[in-house]
Coordinates of C-alpha atoms and ligand atoms in Angstrom, one line a residue:
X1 CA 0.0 0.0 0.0
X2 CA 2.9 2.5 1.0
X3 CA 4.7 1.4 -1.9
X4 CA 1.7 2.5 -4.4
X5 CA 1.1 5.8 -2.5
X6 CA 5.1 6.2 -3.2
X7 CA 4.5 5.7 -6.6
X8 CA 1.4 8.0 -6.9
X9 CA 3.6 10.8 -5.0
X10 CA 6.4 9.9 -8.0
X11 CA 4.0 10.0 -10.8
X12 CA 3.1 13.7 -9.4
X13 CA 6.0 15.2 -9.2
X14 CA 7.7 13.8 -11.9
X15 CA 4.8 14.9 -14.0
X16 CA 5.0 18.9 -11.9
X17 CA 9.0 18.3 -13.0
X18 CA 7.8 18.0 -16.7
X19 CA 5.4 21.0 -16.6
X20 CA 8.1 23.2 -15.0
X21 CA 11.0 22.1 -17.1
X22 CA 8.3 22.3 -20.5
X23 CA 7.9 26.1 -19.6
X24 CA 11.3 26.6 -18.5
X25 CA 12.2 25.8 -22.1
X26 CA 9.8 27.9 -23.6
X27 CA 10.9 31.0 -21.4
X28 CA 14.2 30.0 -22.7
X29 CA 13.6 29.3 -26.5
X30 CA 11.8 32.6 -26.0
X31 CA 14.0 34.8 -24.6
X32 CA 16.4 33.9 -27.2
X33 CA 14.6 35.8 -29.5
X34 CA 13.2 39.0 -27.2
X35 CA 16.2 40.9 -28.6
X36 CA 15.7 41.0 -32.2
X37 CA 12.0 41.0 -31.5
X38 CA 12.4 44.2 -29.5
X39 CA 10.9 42.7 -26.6
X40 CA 13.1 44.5 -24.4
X41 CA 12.4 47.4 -22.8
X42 CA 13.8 49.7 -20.0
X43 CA 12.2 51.7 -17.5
X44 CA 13.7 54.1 -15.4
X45 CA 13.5 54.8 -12.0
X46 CA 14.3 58.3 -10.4
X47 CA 17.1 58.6 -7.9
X48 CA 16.3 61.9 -5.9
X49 CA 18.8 63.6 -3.4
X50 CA 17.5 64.2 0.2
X51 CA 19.2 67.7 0.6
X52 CA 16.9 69.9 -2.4
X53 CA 14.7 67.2 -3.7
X54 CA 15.4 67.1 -7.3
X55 CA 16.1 64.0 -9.4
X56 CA 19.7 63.8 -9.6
X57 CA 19.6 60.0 -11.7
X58 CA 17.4 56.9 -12.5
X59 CA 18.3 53.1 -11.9
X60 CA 17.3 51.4 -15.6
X61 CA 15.7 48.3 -14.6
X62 CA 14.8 45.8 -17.8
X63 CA 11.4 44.4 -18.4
X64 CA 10.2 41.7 -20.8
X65 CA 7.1 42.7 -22.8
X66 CA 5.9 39.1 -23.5
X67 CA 2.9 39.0 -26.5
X68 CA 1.5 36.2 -25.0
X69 CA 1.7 37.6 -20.9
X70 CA 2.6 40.8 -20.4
X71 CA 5.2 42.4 -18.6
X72 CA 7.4 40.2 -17.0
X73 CA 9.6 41.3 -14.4
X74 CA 13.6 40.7 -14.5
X75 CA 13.4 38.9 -10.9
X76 CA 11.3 36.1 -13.9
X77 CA 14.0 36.0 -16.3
X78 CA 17.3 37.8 -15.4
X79 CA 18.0 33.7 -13.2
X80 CA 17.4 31.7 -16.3
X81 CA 19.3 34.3 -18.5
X82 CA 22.3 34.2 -16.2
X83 CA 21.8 30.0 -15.9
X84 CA 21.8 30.2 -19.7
X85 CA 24.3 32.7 -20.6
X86 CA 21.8 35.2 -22.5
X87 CA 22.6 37.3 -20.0
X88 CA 25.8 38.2 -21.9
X89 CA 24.0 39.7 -25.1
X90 CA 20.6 41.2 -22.7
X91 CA 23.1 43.2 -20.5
X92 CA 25.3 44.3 -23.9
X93 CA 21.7 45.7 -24.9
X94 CA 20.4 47.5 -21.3
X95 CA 24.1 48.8 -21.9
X96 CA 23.4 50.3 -25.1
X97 CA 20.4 51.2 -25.0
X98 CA 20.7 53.1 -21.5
X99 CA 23.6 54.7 -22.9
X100 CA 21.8 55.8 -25.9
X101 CA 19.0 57.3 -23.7
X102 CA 21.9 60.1 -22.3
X103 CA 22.3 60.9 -25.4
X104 CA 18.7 61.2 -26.6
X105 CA 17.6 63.8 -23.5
X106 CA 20.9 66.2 -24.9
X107 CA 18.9 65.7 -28.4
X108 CA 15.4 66.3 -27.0
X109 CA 17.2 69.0 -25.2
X110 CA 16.6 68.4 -21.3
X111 CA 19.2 68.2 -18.8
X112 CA 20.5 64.5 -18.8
X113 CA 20.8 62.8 -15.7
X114 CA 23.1 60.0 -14.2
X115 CA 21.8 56.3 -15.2
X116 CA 22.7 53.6 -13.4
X117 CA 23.2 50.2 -15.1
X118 CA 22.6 47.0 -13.5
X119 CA 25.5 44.0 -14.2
X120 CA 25.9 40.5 -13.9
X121 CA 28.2 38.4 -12.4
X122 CA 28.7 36.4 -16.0
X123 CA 29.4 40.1 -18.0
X124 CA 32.7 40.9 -16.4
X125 CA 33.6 36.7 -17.2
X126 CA 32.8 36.5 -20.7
X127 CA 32.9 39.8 -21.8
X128 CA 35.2 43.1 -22.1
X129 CA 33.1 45.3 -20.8
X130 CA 35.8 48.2 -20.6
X131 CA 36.1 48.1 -23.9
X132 CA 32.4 48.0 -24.5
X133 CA 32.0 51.1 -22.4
X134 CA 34.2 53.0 -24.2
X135 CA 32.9 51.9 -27.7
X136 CA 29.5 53.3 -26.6
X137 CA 31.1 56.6 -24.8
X138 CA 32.9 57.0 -28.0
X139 CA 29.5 56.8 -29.9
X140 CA 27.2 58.7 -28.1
X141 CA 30.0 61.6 -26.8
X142 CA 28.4 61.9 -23.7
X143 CA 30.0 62.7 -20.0
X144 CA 31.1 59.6 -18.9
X145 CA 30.5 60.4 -15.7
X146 CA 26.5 60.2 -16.2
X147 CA 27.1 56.2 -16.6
X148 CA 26.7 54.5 -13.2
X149 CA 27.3 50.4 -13.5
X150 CA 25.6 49.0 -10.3
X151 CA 27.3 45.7 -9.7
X152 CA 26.2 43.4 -6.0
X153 CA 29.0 41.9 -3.9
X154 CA 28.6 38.2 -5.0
X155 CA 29.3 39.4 -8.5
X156 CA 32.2 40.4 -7.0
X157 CA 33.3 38.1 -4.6
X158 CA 33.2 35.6 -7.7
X159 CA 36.6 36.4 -9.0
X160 CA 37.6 39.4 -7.1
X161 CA 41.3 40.0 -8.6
X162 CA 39.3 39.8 -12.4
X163 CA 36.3 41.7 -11.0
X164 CA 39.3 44.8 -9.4
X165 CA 41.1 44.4 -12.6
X166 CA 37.9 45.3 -14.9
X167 CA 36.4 47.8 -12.2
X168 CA 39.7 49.8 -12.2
X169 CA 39.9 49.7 -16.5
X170 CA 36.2 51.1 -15.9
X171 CA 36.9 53.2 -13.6
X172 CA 39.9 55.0 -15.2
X173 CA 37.1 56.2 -18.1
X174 CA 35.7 57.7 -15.7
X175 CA 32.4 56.0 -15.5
X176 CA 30.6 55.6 -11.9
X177 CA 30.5 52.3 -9.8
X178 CA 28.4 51.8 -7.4
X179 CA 27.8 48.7 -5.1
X180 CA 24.0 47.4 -5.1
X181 CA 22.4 45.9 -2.2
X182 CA 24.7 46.3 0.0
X183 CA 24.1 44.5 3.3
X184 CA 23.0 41.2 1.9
X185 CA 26.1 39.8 0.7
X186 CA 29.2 39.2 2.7
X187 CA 32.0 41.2 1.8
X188 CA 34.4 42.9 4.4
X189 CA 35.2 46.3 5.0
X190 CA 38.9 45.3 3.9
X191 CA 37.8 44.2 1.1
X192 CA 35.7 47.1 0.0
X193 CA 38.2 49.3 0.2
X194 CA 40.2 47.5 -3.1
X195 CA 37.1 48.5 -5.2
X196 CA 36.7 52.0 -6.7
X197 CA 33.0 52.2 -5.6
X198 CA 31.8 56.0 -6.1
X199 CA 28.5 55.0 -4.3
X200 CA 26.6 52.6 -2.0
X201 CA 23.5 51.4 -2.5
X202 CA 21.7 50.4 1.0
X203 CA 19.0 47.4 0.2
X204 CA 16.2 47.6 0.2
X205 CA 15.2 45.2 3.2
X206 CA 17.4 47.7 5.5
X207 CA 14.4 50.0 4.7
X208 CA 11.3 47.9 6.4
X209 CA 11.9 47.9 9.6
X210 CA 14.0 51.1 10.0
X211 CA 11.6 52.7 12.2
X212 CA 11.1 49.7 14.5
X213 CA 14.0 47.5 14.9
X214 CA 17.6 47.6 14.9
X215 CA 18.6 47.9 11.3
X216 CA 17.9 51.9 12.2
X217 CA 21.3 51.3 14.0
X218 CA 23.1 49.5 11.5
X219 CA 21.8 51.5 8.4
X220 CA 23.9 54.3 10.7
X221 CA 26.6 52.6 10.5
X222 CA 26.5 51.6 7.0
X223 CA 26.3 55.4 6.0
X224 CA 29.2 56.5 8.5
X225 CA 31.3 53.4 7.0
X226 CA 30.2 54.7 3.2
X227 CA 31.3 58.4 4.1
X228 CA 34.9 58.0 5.6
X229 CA 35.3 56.1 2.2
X230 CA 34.1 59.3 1.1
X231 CA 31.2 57.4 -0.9
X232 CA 27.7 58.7 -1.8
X233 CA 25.1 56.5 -0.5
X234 CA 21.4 55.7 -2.0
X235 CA 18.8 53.9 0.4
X236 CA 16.2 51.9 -2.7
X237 CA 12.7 50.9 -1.4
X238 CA 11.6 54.2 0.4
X239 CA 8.4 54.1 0.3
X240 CA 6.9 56.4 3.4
X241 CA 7.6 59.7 4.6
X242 CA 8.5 58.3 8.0
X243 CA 11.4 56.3 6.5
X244 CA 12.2 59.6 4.7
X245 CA 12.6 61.3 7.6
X246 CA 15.0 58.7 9.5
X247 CA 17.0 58.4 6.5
X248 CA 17.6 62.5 6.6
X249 CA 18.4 62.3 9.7
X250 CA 20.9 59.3 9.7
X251 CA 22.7 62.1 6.7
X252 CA 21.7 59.7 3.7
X253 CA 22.2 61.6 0.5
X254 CA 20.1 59.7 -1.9
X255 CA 16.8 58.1 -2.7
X256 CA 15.1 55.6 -4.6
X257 CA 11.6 54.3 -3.9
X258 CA 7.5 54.4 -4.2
X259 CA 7.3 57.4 -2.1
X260 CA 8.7 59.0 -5.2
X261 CA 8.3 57.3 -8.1
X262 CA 8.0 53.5 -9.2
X263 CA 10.1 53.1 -12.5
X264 CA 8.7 55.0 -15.3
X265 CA 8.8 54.0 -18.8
X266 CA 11.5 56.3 -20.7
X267 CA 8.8 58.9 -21.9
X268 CA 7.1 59.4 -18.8
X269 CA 10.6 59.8 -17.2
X270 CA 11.8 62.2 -19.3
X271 CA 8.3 64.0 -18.9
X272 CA 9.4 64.0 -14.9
X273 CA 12.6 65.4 -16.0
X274 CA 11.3 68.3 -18.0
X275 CA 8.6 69.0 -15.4
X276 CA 12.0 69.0 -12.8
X277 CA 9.8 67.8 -10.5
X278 CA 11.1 67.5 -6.8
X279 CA 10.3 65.0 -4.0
X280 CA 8.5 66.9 -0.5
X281 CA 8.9 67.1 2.9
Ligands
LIG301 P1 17.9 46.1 -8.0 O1 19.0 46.4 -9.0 O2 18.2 46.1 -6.6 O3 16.7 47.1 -8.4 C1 15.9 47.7 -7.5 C2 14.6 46.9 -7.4 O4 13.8 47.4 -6.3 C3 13.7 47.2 -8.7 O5 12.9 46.0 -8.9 C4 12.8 48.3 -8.2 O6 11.5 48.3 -8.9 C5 12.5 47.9 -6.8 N1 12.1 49.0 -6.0 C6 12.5 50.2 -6.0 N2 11.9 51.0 -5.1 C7 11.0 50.2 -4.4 C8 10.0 50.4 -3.4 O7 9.9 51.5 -2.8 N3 9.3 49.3 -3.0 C9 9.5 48.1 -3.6 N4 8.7 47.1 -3.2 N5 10.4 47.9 -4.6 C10 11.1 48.9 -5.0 P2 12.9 45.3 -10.4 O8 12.8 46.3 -11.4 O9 11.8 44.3 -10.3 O10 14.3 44.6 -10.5 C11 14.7 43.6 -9.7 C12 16.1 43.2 -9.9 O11 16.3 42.6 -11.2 C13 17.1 44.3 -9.8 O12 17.3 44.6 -8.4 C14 18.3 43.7 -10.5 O13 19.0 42.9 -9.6 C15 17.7 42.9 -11.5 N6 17.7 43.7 -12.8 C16 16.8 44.6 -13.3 N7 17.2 45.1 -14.5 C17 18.4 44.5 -14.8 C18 19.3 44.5 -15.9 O14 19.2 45.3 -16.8 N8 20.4 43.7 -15.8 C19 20.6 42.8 -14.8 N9 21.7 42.0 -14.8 N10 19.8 42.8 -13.7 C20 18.7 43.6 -13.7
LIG302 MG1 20.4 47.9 -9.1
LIG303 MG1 19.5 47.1 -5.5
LIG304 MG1 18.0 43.9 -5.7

């Protein structure tokens, strides 16, 4: 009796295995193609500074728009692109294309603003991204310094005398780096200090409990730790005017959240932009 139960719990699963391996392959087959379909599309999220409230930047976060179901968020595809390797080719196209968008707002006119790129651990393996970096700058002839690459300790920590070796190649065209979600990996202070980080970016999950708990504390010391290195620090996730307030307090300089803005598609940013609309309070 057991033994048939067994086999009824094996006949489910392995059929649930089959179902999730039968769409993992489409996502894949798919994504292969969500380039050269234009599939692909940014939206940018505005990066305000606590001191005057203006928009100082936007974090270009990718989104899939699938015919068959919508939008599809990168925490859905950005796994099975890294698993796969697509990775490669999707971040040589956020790349462009976020690089491009600088130089579209001095077209159109309006002030351009920093843009921070996100990267993957995978990019700085298979790919010279110095050199694509300066290709791009050399197209567009735009200040270098408005490209921010946003790379998380673990893609780091992977190879870190490759990862200081490519960060300082970056670096020295004077592009920004900046270290995302900072808190959730586990690199040491020591170890921070070999990277040419311009800015930290405090996670997100820092921001929940600030008002309750100890993180308040250690997002404190996060900031004072960020400053001495003389680094600009960015909470993400702000999302009430009480966690504005603490974050002002604790002598944060920049901001990324709801309580501003969710990420915008290009147009409506740039419509932000011209408006030079300012966060409150
Ligand atoms: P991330 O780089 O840490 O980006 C910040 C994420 O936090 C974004 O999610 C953003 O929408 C979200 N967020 C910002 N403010 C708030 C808030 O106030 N409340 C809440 N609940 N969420 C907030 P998104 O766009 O879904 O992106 C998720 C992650 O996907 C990114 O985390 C990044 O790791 C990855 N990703 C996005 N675009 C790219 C890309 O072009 N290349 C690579 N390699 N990864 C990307
Ligand atoms: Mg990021
Ligand atoms: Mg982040
Ligand atoms: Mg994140």
């Amino acid at each position: 009796h057991a033994r048939h139960r067994g086999w009824n719990n094996y006949q489910f699963f392995s059929s649930e295995m089959t179902e999730a391996a039968r769409e993992r392959f489409e996502l894949e087959t798919h994504l292969r193609q969500a380039i050269e379909k234009n599939e692909l599309v940014l939206y940018y999220q505005p990066q305000v500074d606590l001191h005057d409230g203006t928009i100082i930047g936007a974090e270009a976060l990718i989104r899939w728009k699938h015919p068959e179901r919508g939008l599809i968020s990168p925490a859905q595809f950005i796994p099975v692109a890294e698993e796969t390797g697509l990775i490669v080719p999707i971040g040589e196209w956020v790349m462009r294309t976020a690089i491009r968008q600088i130089a579209i707002w001095k077209e159109l006119g309006v002030t351009p603003v920093r843009v921070g790129i996100n990267l993957s651990a995978l990019q700085f393996k298979r790919q010279n991204l110095a050199a694509l970096v300066e290709e791009l700058l050399n197209e567009h002839d735009i200040d270098p310094s408005l490209v921010d690459l946003e790379i998380t300790e673990s893609a780091i920590m992977d190879d870190v005398g490759r990862a200081i070796e490519m960060l300082k190649r970056i670096s020295a065209l004077g592009v920004k780096l900046s270290i995302d979600d900072f808190g959730t990996g586990y690199s040491s202070l020591s170890q921070l200090r070999q990277f040419p980080f311009q800015t930290l970016k405090i996670d997100r999950s820092f921001v929940t409990d600030l008002e309750s708990s100890g993180d308040k504390a250690i997002v404190s010391a996060i900031i004072a730790m960020a400053h001495s290195l003389e680094q600009t620090v960015i909470v993400e996730g702000l999302e009430t005017s009480a966690q504005l307030t603490i974050m002002k307090e604790l002598n944060c300089n920049e901001m990324q959240g709801f309580l501003f803005s969710k990420p915008l598609p290009a147009e409506e940013f740039t419509a932000l932009l011209r408006e030079g609309r300012r966060l409150e309070g």
